[in-house]
Amino acid sequence: MKKIIFQPQKWIIQSNLWIVFFALLFSYKVSSQEILSDEELEIDEKVEMNVENSDAVENSDYTNLFEILQAYHKNKLNLNTATANDLSDLQLLNNLQINNLLNHIRENGLLLSVYELQTIDGFSEEIIQKIIPYIRVGKVEEKNNFSLNKIFKYGKSQWTSAFEQTLEKSKGYLIPGKTSYLGSPQKIIERYKFQSSNFVSAGFTSKKDAGEEFFSGSQKQGFDFYSGYLSIKNNHFIKNIIVGDYQASFGQGLTTWTGFGFGKSSDVMNIAKSGAGIRPYTSLDEINFFRGIATTFAFKRFEISTFISDKKTDATIVPSLNEKDSLAVSSIKQGGLHRTITELQNKNSLQEKIFGGNITYQKNNFSIGLTALQTNFDKPIQKKNILYNAYDFSGKINTNAGINYGFSHRNFYFFGETAISQNGGFAYMNGILASLSPTVSFSVLHRNYSRDYQNFFSKGFSENTKTSNEKGIYFGIEMHPFSNFSISAFADYFQFPWLKYLVNAPSYGNDFLENASYTLSSSIKLSVKCRQHKRFKNMPSAGLINGILPISQNNYRFQIQYNARDFMEFMNRLEYVNYIQTNTVPSNGFLISQTIFLKKKNKPFSISLNYTLFQTDDYNSRIYFLENDFYNRYSISDFFYKGSSVSFSGKYELSKKIILSVRATQLFYQNKNNIGSGSDEISGNTKNTVAGQLQFSF
Amino acid sequence: MSLKKSSTKFFVLFICSVFNADADNYPLGARNSALGNTSVSLSDVWSAQNNQAGLAFLKNNSAAFYHEQRFGLKELSLNAATTNFSIKKGVFGITISSFGYSLYSENKFGIAYAKPLSTTFSIGVQLNYFHTHIADGYGNKGVLVPEIGLQKKLNEKLIFGVHFFNFTSTKLAHYTDERVPTIVRLGMNYSFSKQVIIALETEKDIQYNPLLKAGIEYAPRKNIFLRAGVSSEIFSFGFGLNVKQLQLDFSTTLHPTLGYTPQIGMSYRFDKKTN
């Protein structure tokens, strides 16, 4: 067990004695060497909810999030010099806490000890424990000057080589035809990262998905996907320049937001986004990023970002209905998979040029920002003539503009954004975070996104996957009635003024979540989560009139995590799902799971084993399962029908510079003789997947 | 009888049947409404309606008015008044409420008595006269309906309450065996600090699915109250202002399809000396 030892230093003694006294009073033991750390599990929970809400298991790549945390673990964040962006990067603090911390430093001078956080509104003992592994309290260091010598002297490189394959061959590999896969079933990823102090970083990512060709056929250049960037930071006038692939996110995400944007989760106070501005793109997602040049200038209290992007993206091409253009695009593809002839035809078939910018003014605890973005396509977007598409964008050029704000006053943090699209569609949202007492925090968020708000790069807080056609109000509460015991809950009410995919009428719904967690001792943690989600969907059987019927979906989960021995941790989960559409047969799902983590101190290897049994009546009552492992931090599955899943993962540190990780999974169905559908269908009831990764640091 | 009037009447009857409003036990008070009707464990001027046991914990005599316009429709107005006064051994309360308009109305007159059985435990009873009026020759009907409630302070912060409305299952009409609904409510409230109260309540109407409700009241200053409440499908919020002995409360509830219901309440706290 690692303890944080309080070390008085010269510059502490010189200052206010009462703070030192206070700090000593609260210098409790900090144990941060648990096999699975709580803060990472908290991010897991958000990832899982995000997947559940968007129904996209494979599309997104969340490894970035953990990379940021890991980077802070190695190179702890100095709270005395951290900016609001740095602090929100941690993903563990909400905007109220961030603003209160910055205010505290502004008013009382630099922090003297981590324990001074206790005196700041909104910082419970629990949250301090969570962030301690990633932060430090240090002096304000002299800003280094930029020099080429230093860059190479302090530069660190990391090369990662990863491989994954499902051993059973699916239809796509066996049966020739238009939908057959042209390439081999391996997934191969090569990544390189260079980082020198905080000034220069560069990176390179290449990926070949399973079924894609490799150095042959249509992929003569080798990998299907290449991405790279060079980023230079400076603390003076030019704050940041990125050449290559980057992401841009501002305000609350109504105008411009690429990359992650978490919505509802049991972290009910974390509903305010804080746009990180421009940032290098290192993720594996092949679609949602910008490619070009982006810069940020800092001038007094202003920060000005500009970005320009020119890249090709995947789209389905159809004949154009207008006379000027011969071709048009009926939909933009998201998956980034290029395995079949059709998928290859869609590849890079739409050119998108994007430029935009943001001006942010910041003073003390107040900030206001203006964002504008223009998207230019070389072919007009021309969606299928279906009623639910009636208000979607059509044409070649779309322009968006928005204004966002955030400020704190006493124990409240106010935030919001208003945006318009060139067709006159609007979107706005406003919210408040409040710490009502040391043990109760409350959040509320109202949003109204018009049905014709059109933006290809927005990610506002929503129930929908897109930021349009939604009105809603959200209440969240977090309570700590006793120490070690916390309850969080949200209630979200929403309305969709227009039709949606699979919902043939305007509709409404609500979403309630209650989460209680109890830490029995440092080695036992229990949690119970319940979610009631109500919304409307089309009647299952289409008659003459295909109306909508309410669906209520209830999830109940119990989880326990405990140390069996100091090198062995157990995690069990029980989950029950109940899915009822009025006038139809209810569908139920059940899952029981056991995970064992083994990690002995001073030993170079760590192992995790998981065994899961599941049974669901159909796909509607599927259960999303996020499994923690030592391969990629986590893996997500959606289980349905009846069967089991066994997995093994291990990490072996060959030396300080070389880490080998492996993972093997077997999925077995009790009541099915084929797995998957379409070209992914595997005949047989078993699916085995193996993966391996080698990481060099130099 | 114009067509417009009869169609309005039909609409009112329809709304009443949809929202279970027939001779119902209307929750009253803008504070209660803002808190999502989680009043079974609370003690305030509207305890005479929401849980009579709460009257026993009141420190002052008081009187209040309440007005609500359901979904903004004048025909669906609810007006109510209440007062309470303590005698040696207990507290009396009187409540009058009226819902509807000239063609259809439901009126209630109730008299309550609450008594503290110990410093932490109280009981309250009420007897109501319910009167329903439907125009166009349908006539009037009056029935007697009893209520009983209990409240228990487990400690300074935690209070439990339970309330039984119409446990006698009083019959309203022989035709279709129409009865005044029987409703049982059980709830608690917890004071996290002097500024924050959280109330939870579960309600079971004999005919309908059980309801879970939650409310929060926050006092940023001594005389300002912010409130919010949730229950399935409906949420509410509101605020209250206290000026000396006068308290003003505003609230609104929002139904996803029928819209807003604004509510306003005013209450006056009498000086102790005048008792």
mmCIF file of C-alpha atoms in Angstrom, chain B residues 54-219:
data_model
loop_
_atom_site.group_PDB
_atom_site.id
_atom_site.type_symbol
_atom_site.label_atom_id
_atom_site.label_comp_id
_atom_site.label_asym_id
_atom_site.label_seq_id
_atom_site.Cartn_x
_atom_site.Cartn_y
_atom_site.Cartn_z
ATOM 1 C CA GLY B 54 -48.134 16.958 10.020
ATOM 2 C CA LEU B 55 -50.428 19.540 11.638
ATOM 3 C CA ALA B 56 -49.313 18.381 15.066
ATOM 4 C CA PHE B 57 -45.738 19.541 14.415
ATOM 5 C CA LEU B 58 -46.719 23.054 13.309
ATOM 6 C CA LYS B 59 -45.478 25.831 15.576
ATOM 7 C CA ASN B 60 -47.867 28.567 14.460
ATOM 8 C CA ASN B 61 -51.458 28.895 13.418
ATOM 9 C CA SER B 62 -51.704 29.616 9.717
ATOM 10 C CA ALA B 63 -53.979 30.028 6.730
ATOM 11 C CA ALA B 64 -53.405 29.571 2.999
ATOM 12 C CA PHE B 65 -54.906 29.839 -0.473
ATOM 13 C CA TYR B 66 -54.018 27.799 -3.515
ATOM 14 C CA HIS B 67 -54.881 28.066 -7.181
ATOM 15 C CA GLU B 68 -53.994 25.779 -10.043
ATOM 16 C CA GLN B 69 -55.022 25.781 -13.676
ATOM 17 C CA ARG B 70 -54.512 22.323 -15.046
ATOM 18 C CA PHE B 71 -52.830 22.392 -18.475
ATOM 19 C CA GLY B 72 -53.639 26.100 -18.590
ATOM 20 C CA LEU B 73 -57.379 25.452 -19.024
ATOM 21 C CA LYS B 74 -59.770 27.687 -17.119
ATOM 22 C CA GLU B 75 -62.359 24.881 -16.927
ATOM 23 C CA LEU B 76 -59.853 22.702 -15.100
ATOM 24 C CA SER B 77 -59.146 25.203 -12.321
ATOM 25 C CA LEU B 78 -58.650 24.120 -8.767
ATOM 26 C CA ASN B 79 -59.101 26.570 -5.908
ATOM 27 C CA ALA B 80 -58.503 25.735 -2.293
ATOM 28 C CA ALA B 81 -58.183 27.352 1.104
ATOM 29 C CA THR B 82 -57.070 25.996 4.432
ATOM 30 C CA THR B 83 -56.512 27.120 7.979
ATOM 31 C CA ASN B 84 -55.312 25.501 11.164
ATOM 32 C CA PHE B 85 -55.347 26.500 14.818
ATOM 33 C CA SER B 86 -54.030 24.779 17.867
ATOM 34 C CA ILE B 87 -55.988 24.071 20.993
ATOM 35 C CA LYS B 88 -54.588 22.698 24.243
ATOM 36 C CA LYS B 89 -54.095 19.085 23.233
ATOM 37 C CA GLY B 90 -53.969 19.183 19.464
ATOM 38 C CA VAL B 91 -54.465 21.075 16.249
ATOM 39 C CA PHE B 92 -57.614 21.582 14.181
ATOM 40 C CA GLY B 93 -57.544 22.085 10.433
ATOM 41 C CA ILE B 94 -60.210 23.040 7.896
ATOM 42 C CA THR B 95 -59.841 22.694 4.118
ATOM 43 C CA ILE B 96 -62.162 23.677 1.309
ATOM 44 C CA SER B 97 -61.382 22.887 -2.318
ATOM 45 C CA SER B 98 -63.246 23.205 -5.567
ATOM 46 C CA PHE B 99 -62.327 21.790 -8.958
ATOM 47 C CA GLY B 100 -64.035 22.402 -12.276
ATOM 48 C CA TYR B 101 -66.529 24.976 -13.515
ATOM 49 C CA SER B 102 -70.263 25.592 -13.737
ATOM 50 C CA LEU B 103 -71.061 22.462 -15.759
ATOM 51 C CA TYR B 104 -68.892 20.064 -13.825
ATOM 52 C CA SER B 105 -67.388 20.530 -10.406
ATOM 53 C CA GLU B 106 -66.028 18.570 -7.486
ATOM 54 C CA ASN B 107 -66.032 20.189 -4.083
ATOM 55 C CA LYS B 108 -64.532 19.021 -0.883
ATOM 56 C CA PHE B 109 -64.961 20.220 2.666
ATOM 57 C CA GLY B 110 -62.752 18.639 5.282
ATOM 58 C CA ILE B 111 -62.231 19.016 8.979
ATOM 59 C CA ALA B 112 -59.105 17.576 10.561
ATOM 60 C CA TYR B 113 -57.767 16.982 14.009
ATOM 61 C CA ALA B 114 -54.149 16.109 14.751
ATOM 62 C CA LYS B 115 -52.556 15.182 18.051
ATOM 63 C CA PRO B 116 -48.932 14.609 19.012
ATOM 64 C CA LEU B 117 -48.702 11.265 20.805
ATOM 65 C CA SER B 118 -45.121 12.039 21.808
ATOM 66 C CA THR B 119 -42.575 14.679 20.797
ATOM 67 C CA THR B 120 -41.647 12.556 17.795
ATOM 68 C CA PHE B 121 -44.855 10.812 16.857
ATOM 69 C CA SER B 122 -48.196 12.200 15.740
ATOM 70 C CA ILE B 123 -51.524 11.073 14.373
ATOM 71 C CA GLY B 124 -54.125 12.994 12.374
ATOM 72 C CA VAL B 125 -57.650 12.230 11.162
ATOM 73 C CA GLN B 126 -59.971 13.996 8.787
ATOM 74 C CA LEU B 127 -63.559 13.673 7.729
ATOM 75 C CA ASN B 128 -64.533 15.057 4.314
ATOM 76 C CA TYR B 129 -67.751 15.834 2.610
ATOM 77 C CA PHE B 130 -67.304 15.248 -1.136
ATOM 78 C CA HIS B 131 -69.762 16.899 -3.475
ATOM 79 C CA THR B 132 -69.892 16.281 -7.236
ATOM 80 C CA HIS B 133 -72.010 18.421 -9.517
ATOM 81 C CA ILE B 134 -72.757 17.612 -13.156
ATOM 82 C CA ALA B 135 -75.083 19.972 -15.015
ATOM 83 C CA ASP B 136 -77.755 19.139 -17.570
ATOM 84 C CA GLY B 137 -79.871 17.145 -15.215
ATOM 85 C CA TYR B 138 -77.250 14.682 -14.067
ATOM 86 C CA GLY B 139 -77.520 16.271 -10.633
ATOM 87 C CA ASN B 140 -75.465 16.328 -7.478
ATOM 88 C CA LYS B 141 -74.040 13.727 -5.191
ATOM 89 C CA GLY B 142 -72.435 14.054 -1.776
ATOM 90 C CA VAL B 143 -70.571 11.420 0.216
ATOM 91 C CA LEU B 144 -68.479 11.246 3.386
ATOM 92 C CA VAL B 145 -64.842 10.169 3.082
ATOM 93 C CA PRO B 146 -62.400 9.576 5.976
ATOM 94 C CA GLU B 147 -58.614 10.003 6.030
ATOM 95 C CA ILE B 148 -55.957 9.097 8.571
ATOM 96 C CA GLY B 149 -52.244 9.822 8.718
ATOM 97 C CA LEU B 150 -49.202 9.190 10.895
ATOM 98 C CA GLN B 151 -45.797 10.839 11.115
ATOM 99 C CA LYS B 152 -42.730 9.710 13.020
ATOM 100 C CA LYS B 153 -39.486 11.628 13.517
ATOM 101 C CA LEU B 154 -36.779 8.982 13.668
ATOM 102 C CA ASN B 155 -34.180 11.614 14.456
ATOM 103 C CA GLU B 156 -33.588 15.294 13.832
ATOM 104 C CA LYS B 157 -33.030 14.678 10.131
ATOM 105 C CA LEU B 158 -35.231 11.766 9.152
ATOM 106 C CA ILE B 159 -39.030 11.812 9.206
ATOM 107 C CA PHE B 160 -41.405 9.082 8.058
ATOM 108 C CA GLY B 161 -45.035 9.529 7.121
ATOM 109 C CA VAL B 162 -47.937 7.352 6.053
ATOM 110 C CA HIS B 163 -51.408 8.351 4.919
ATOM 111 C CA PHE B 164 -54.609 6.444 4.123
ATOM 112 C CA PHE B 165 -57.283 8.136 2.053
ATOM 113 C CA ASN B 166 -60.780 6.661 1.866
ATOM 114 C CA PHE B 167 -59.888 3.380 3.570
ATOM 115 C CA THR B 168 -63.651 2.746 3.767
ATOM 116 C CA SER B 169 -63.846 2.583 -0.053
ATOM 117 C CA THR B 170 -66.881 4.870 -0.113
ATOM 118 C CA LYS B 171 -69.280 4.374 -2.992
ATOM 119 C CA LEU B 172 -70.021 7.348 -5.255
ATOM 120 C CA ALA B 173 -72.680 5.796 -7.496
ATOM 121 C CA HIS B 174 -74.399 2.430 -7.786
ATOM 122 C CA TYR B 175 -74.096 2.614 -11.542
ATOM 123 C CA THR B 176 -70.873 0.726 -12.470
ATOM 124 C CA ASP B 177 -70.127 0.552 -8.752
ATOM 125 C CA GLU B 178 -68.209 3.817 -8.913
ATOM 126 C CA ARG B 179 -66.185 4.477 -5.776
ATOM 127 C CA VAL B 180 -63.992 7.237 -4.441
ATOM 128 C CA PRO B 181 -60.438 5.946 -4.949
ATOM 129 C CA THR B 182 -58.582 4.435 -2.030
ATOM 130 C CA ILE B 183 -55.029 5.787 -1.836
ATOM 131 C CA VAL B 184 -52.165 4.835 0.452
ATOM 132 C CA ARG B 185 -48.996 6.948 0.554
ATOM 133 C CA LEU B 186 -45.791 6.165 2.365
ATOM 134 C CA GLY B 187 -42.747 8.410 2.394
ATOM 135 C CA MET B 188 -39.851 9.978 4.156
ATOM 136 C CA ASN B 189 -37.814 13.134 4.097
ATOM 137 C CA TYR B 190 -34.215 13.666 5.045
ATOM 138 C CA SER B 191 -32.572 17.001 5.891
ATOM 139 C CA PHE B 192 -29.018 16.916 4.582
ATOM 140 C CA SER B 193 -28.462 20.326 6.100
ATOM 141 C CA LYS B 194 -30.570 23.296 7.166
ATOM 142 C CA GLN B 195 -30.682 24.249 3.503
ATOM 143 C CA VAL B 196 -31.437 20.938 1.801
ATOM 144 C CA ILE B 197 -34.386 18.594 2.242
ATOM 145 C CA ILE B 198 -34.971 15.564 0.079
ATOM 146 C CA ALA B 199 -38.358 13.839 0.160
ATOM 147 C CA LEU B 200 -39.275 10.451 -1.262
ATOM 148 C CA GLU B 201 -42.717 8.977 -1.509
ATOM 149 C CA THR B 202 -44.524 6.024 -2.945
ATOM 150 C CA GLU B 203 -48.226 6.176 -3.709
ATOM 151 C CA LYS B 204 -50.665 3.410 -4.520
ATOM 152 C CA ASP B 205 -54.090 4.196 -5.810
ATOM 153 C CA ILE B 206 -56.240 1.064 -5.633
ATOM 154 C CA GLN B 207 -56.894 1.276 -9.397
ATOM 155 C CA TYR B 208 -53.543 2.389 -10.751
ATOM 156 C CA ASN B 209 -49.924 1.341 -10.871
ATOM 157 C CA PRO B 210 -47.803 2.421 -7.905
ATOM 158 C CA LEU B 211 -46.010 5.752 -8.266
ATOM 159 C CA LEU B 212 -42.538 6.645 -7.061
ATOM 160 C CA LYS B 213 -41.880 10.306 -6.424
ATOM 161 C CA ALA B 214 -38.948 12.384 -5.273
ATOM 162 C CA GLY B 215 -38.530 16.040 -4.427
ATOM 163 C CA ILE B 216 -35.784 18.390 -3.357
ATOM 164 C CA GLU B 217 -36.008 21.750 -1.608
ATOM 165 C CA TYR B 218 -33.016 24.041 -1.357
ATOM 166 C CA ALA B 219 -32.885 27.315 0.535
#
